[in-house]
Coordinates of C-alpha atoms in Angstrom, one line a residue:
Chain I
X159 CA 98.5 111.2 -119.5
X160 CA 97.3 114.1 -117.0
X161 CA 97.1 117.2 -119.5
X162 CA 98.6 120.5 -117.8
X163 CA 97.1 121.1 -114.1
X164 CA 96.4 124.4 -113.3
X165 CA 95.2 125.8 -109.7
X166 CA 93.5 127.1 -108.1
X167 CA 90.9 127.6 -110.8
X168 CA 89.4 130.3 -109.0
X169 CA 90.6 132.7 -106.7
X170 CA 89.8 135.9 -104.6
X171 CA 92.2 138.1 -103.0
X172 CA 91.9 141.1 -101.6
X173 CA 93.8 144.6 -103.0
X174 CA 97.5 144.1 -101.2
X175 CA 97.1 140.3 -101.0
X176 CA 99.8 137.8 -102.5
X177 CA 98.8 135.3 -105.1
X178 CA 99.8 132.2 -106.1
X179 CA 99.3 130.3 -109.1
X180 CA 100.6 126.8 -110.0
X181 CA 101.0 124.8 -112.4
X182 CA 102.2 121.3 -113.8
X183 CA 102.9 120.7 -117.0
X184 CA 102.5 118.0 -119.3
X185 CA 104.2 114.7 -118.0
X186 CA 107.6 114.6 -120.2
X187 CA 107.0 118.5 -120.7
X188 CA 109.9 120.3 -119.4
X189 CA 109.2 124.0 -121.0
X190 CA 106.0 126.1 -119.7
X191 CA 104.8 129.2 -120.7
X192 CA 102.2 131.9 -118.6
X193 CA 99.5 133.9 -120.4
X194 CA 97.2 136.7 -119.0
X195 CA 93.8 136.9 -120.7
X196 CA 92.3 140.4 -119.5
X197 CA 88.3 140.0 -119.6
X198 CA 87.5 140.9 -123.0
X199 CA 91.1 140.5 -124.5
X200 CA 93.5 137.9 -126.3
X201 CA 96.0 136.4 -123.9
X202 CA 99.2 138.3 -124.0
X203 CA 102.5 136.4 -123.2
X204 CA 104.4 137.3 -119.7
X205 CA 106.9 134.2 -119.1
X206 CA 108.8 131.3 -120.9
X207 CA 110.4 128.8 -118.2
X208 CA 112.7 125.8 -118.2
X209 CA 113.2 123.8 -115.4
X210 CA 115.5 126.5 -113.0
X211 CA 115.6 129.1 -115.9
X212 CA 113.7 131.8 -116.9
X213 CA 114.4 132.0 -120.5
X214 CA 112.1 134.9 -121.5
X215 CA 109.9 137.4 -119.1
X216 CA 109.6 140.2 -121.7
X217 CA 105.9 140.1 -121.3
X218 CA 105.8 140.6 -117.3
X219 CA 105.1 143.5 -115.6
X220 CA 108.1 145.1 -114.0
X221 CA 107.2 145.2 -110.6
X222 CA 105.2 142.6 -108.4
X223 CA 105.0 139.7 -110.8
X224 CA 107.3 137.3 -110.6
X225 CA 107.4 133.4 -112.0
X226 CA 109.5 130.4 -111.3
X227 CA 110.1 126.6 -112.5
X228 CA 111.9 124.5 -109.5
X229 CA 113.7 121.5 -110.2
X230 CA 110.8 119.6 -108.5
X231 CA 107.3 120.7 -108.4
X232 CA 105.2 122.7 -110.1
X233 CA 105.3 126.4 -111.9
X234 CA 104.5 128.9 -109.9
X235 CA 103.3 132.7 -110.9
X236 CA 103.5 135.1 -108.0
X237 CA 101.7 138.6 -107.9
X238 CA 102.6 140.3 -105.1
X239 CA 100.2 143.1 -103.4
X240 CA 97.5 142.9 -106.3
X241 CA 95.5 145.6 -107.6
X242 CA 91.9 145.4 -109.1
X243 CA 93.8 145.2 -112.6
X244 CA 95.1 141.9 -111.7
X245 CA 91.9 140.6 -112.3
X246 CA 92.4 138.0 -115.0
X247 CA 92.3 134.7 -116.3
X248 CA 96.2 133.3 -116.0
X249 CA 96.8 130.7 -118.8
X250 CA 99.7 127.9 -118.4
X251 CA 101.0 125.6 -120.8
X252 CA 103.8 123.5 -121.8
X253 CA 105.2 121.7 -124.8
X254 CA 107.9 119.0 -125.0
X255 CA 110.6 121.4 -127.2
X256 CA 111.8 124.8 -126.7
X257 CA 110.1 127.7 -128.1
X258 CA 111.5 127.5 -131.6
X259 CA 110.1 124.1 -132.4
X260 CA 106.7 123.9 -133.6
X261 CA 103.9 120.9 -134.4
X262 CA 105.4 119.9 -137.2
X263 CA 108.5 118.9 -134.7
X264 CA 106.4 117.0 -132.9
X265 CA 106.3 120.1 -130.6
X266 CA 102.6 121.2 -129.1
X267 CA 101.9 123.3 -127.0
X268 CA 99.1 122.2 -124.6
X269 CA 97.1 125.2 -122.2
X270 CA 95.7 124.5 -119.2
X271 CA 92.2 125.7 -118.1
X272 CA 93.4 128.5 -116.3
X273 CA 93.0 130.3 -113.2
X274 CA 90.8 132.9 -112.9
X275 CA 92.0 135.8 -110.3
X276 CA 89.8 138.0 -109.1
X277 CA 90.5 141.1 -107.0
X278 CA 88.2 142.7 -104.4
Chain R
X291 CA 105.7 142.2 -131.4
X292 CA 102.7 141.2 -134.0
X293 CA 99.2 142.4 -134.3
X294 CA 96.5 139.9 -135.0
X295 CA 92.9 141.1 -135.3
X296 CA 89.5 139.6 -135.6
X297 CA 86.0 140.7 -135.7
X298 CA 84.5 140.1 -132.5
X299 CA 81.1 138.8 -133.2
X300 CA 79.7 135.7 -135.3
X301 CA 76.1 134.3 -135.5
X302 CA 75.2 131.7 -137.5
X303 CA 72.3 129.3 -137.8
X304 CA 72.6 125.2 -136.8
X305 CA 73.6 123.5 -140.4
X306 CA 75.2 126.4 -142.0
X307 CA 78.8 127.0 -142.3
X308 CA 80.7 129.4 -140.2
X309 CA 83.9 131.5 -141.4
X310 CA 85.8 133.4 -139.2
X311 CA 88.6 135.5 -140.3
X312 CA 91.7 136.9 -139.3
X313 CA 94.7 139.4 -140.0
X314 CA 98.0 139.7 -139.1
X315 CA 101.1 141.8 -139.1
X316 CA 104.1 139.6 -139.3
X317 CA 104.9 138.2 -142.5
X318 CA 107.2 136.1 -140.9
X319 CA 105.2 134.2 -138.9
X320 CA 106.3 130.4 -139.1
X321 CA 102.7 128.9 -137.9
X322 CA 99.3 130.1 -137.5
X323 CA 96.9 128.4 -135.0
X324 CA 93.0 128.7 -134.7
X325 CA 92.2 127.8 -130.5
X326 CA 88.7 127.5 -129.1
X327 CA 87.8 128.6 -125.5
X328 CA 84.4 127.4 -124.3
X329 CA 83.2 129.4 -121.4
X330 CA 85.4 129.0 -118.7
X331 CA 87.8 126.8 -119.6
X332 CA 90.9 126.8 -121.3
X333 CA 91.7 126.6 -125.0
X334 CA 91.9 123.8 -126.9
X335 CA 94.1 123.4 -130.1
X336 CA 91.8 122.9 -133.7
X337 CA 94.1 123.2 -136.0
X338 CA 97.3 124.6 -137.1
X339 CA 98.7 125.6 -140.3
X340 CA 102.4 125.9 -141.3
X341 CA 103.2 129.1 -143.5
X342 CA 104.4 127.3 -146.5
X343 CA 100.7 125.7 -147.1
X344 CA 97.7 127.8 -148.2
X345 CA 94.7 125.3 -147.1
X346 CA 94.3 122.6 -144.8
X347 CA 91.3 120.8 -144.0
X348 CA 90.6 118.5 -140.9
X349 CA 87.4 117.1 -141.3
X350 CA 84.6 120.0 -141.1
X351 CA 87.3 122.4 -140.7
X352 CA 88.9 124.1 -143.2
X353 CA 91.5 126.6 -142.8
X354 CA 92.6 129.2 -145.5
X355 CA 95.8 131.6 -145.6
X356 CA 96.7 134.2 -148.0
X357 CA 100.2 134.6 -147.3
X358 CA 100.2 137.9 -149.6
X359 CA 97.2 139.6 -147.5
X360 CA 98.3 138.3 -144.2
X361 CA 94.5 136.8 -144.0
X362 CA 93.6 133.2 -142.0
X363 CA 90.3 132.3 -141.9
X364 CA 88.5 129.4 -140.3
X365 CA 85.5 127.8 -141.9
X366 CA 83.4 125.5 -140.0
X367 CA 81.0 123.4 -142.1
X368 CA 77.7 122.2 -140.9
X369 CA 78.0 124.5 -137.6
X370 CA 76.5 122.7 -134.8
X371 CA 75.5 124.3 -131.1
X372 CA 78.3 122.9 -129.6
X373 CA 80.9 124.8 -131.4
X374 CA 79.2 127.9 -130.0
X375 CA 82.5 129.0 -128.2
X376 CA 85.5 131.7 -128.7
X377 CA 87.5 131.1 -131.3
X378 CA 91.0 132.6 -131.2
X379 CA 93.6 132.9 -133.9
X380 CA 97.7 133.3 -132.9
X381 CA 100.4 133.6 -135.1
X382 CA 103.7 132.4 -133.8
X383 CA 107.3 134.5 -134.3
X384 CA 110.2 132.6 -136.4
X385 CA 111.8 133.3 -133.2
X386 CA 109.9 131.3 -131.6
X387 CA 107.2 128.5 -133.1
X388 CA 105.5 128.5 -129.7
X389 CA 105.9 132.5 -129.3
X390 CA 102.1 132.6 -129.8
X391 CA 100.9 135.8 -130.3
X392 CA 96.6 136.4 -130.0
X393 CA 93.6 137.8 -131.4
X394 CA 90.8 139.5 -129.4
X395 CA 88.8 136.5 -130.1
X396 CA 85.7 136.0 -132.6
X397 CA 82.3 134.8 -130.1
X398 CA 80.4 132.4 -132.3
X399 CA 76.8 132.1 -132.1
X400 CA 75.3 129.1 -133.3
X401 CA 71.4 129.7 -133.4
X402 CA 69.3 126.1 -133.2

């Protein structure tokens, strides 16, 4: 059983590029979540998805983030036209419940290895 | 949202025990989690503790909560050079078991 798949693991975009960052969850995981980890810094929610919904984007920036969870396929988090403070380390994971369940529901939540943006 | 702090540096010597502490805002955090990030790679899951419990040990780990001080701590016995990593603590919301909120992180040291 394939933990959650994150990529690409690295990546390098220049200031005004798109970026785009998937990710699959867990096999059997239908709920995934995206962190930002700042260099230096925790990681700080931005997004809580279910398969075609967002549920929860409090944590995104307003303007040229954006995140989605198809029927089919992966998650994807889009930045569009980054900036230098973009630069990151964007965290995925999933767990098998919604948000309100926890472990001892049976309900982890499993990260991915990240993907670590860089902008030049 | 909730505040969770740490201290940012640890160094310990190979053999001794390593405790790494943590404080937190929201007294109604459901769950507290210690992570550990090695360098650049995700973070993996150690333990968890559920806020009804004030000590749980899972072989050399040991974690400790003071519900009344809002304090976690994390002791690692017999610290080895492979634990040399970031450790991270997160409390989670009653909104929201998984609504995982972070530390800055404590970098242990472990000195052969």
């Amino acid at each position: 059983n394939a933990g959650v798949m994150q990529n690409p693991r690295h990546l390098v975009r220049r200031r005004g590029q798109e970026a785009r960052l998937r990710c699959s969850p867990m096999k059997g995981h239908s709920h995934v979540y995206w962190y930002r980890q700042l260099p230096e810094e925790g990681l700080k929610f931005m997004v809580y998805l279910q398969k075609e919904n967002i549920i929860d984007e409090s944590g995104m920036p307003k303007e040229r983030f954006s995140a989605e969870f198809p029927k089919e396929g992966p998650s994807i988090l889009r930045i569009q036209q980054v900036v230098r403070g973009d630069s990151a380390a964007y965290f995925c994971a999933s767990s098998p419940l919604g948000r309100r369940e926890g472990p001892r529901s049976g309900n982890t939540i499993y990260f991915g290895e990240g993907s670590w943006l860089t902008v030049v | 949202g909730e505040d969770v702090e740490q201290s940012l540096f640890l160094s310990v010597r190979e053999g001794d025990s390593s405790v790494i502490n943590c404080t937190y805002t929201d007294s109604s955090s459901t769950y507290l989690y210690w992570y550990k990030q090695e360098p650049g790679a995700g973070l993996q899951l150690l333990t968890y503790i559920f806020s009804n419990m004030d000590m749980k040990q899972d072989q050399r780990l040991t974690v400790l909560l003071n519900k009344k001080d809002k304090h976690l701590s994390l002791r690692i016995a017999d610290t080895q050079t492979g634990d040399s990593a970031i450790y991270f603590c997160a409390g989670a919301q009653q909104t929201g078991a998984n609504n995982l909120f972070f530390g800055t992180g404590t970098r242990l040291t472990v000195i052969p």
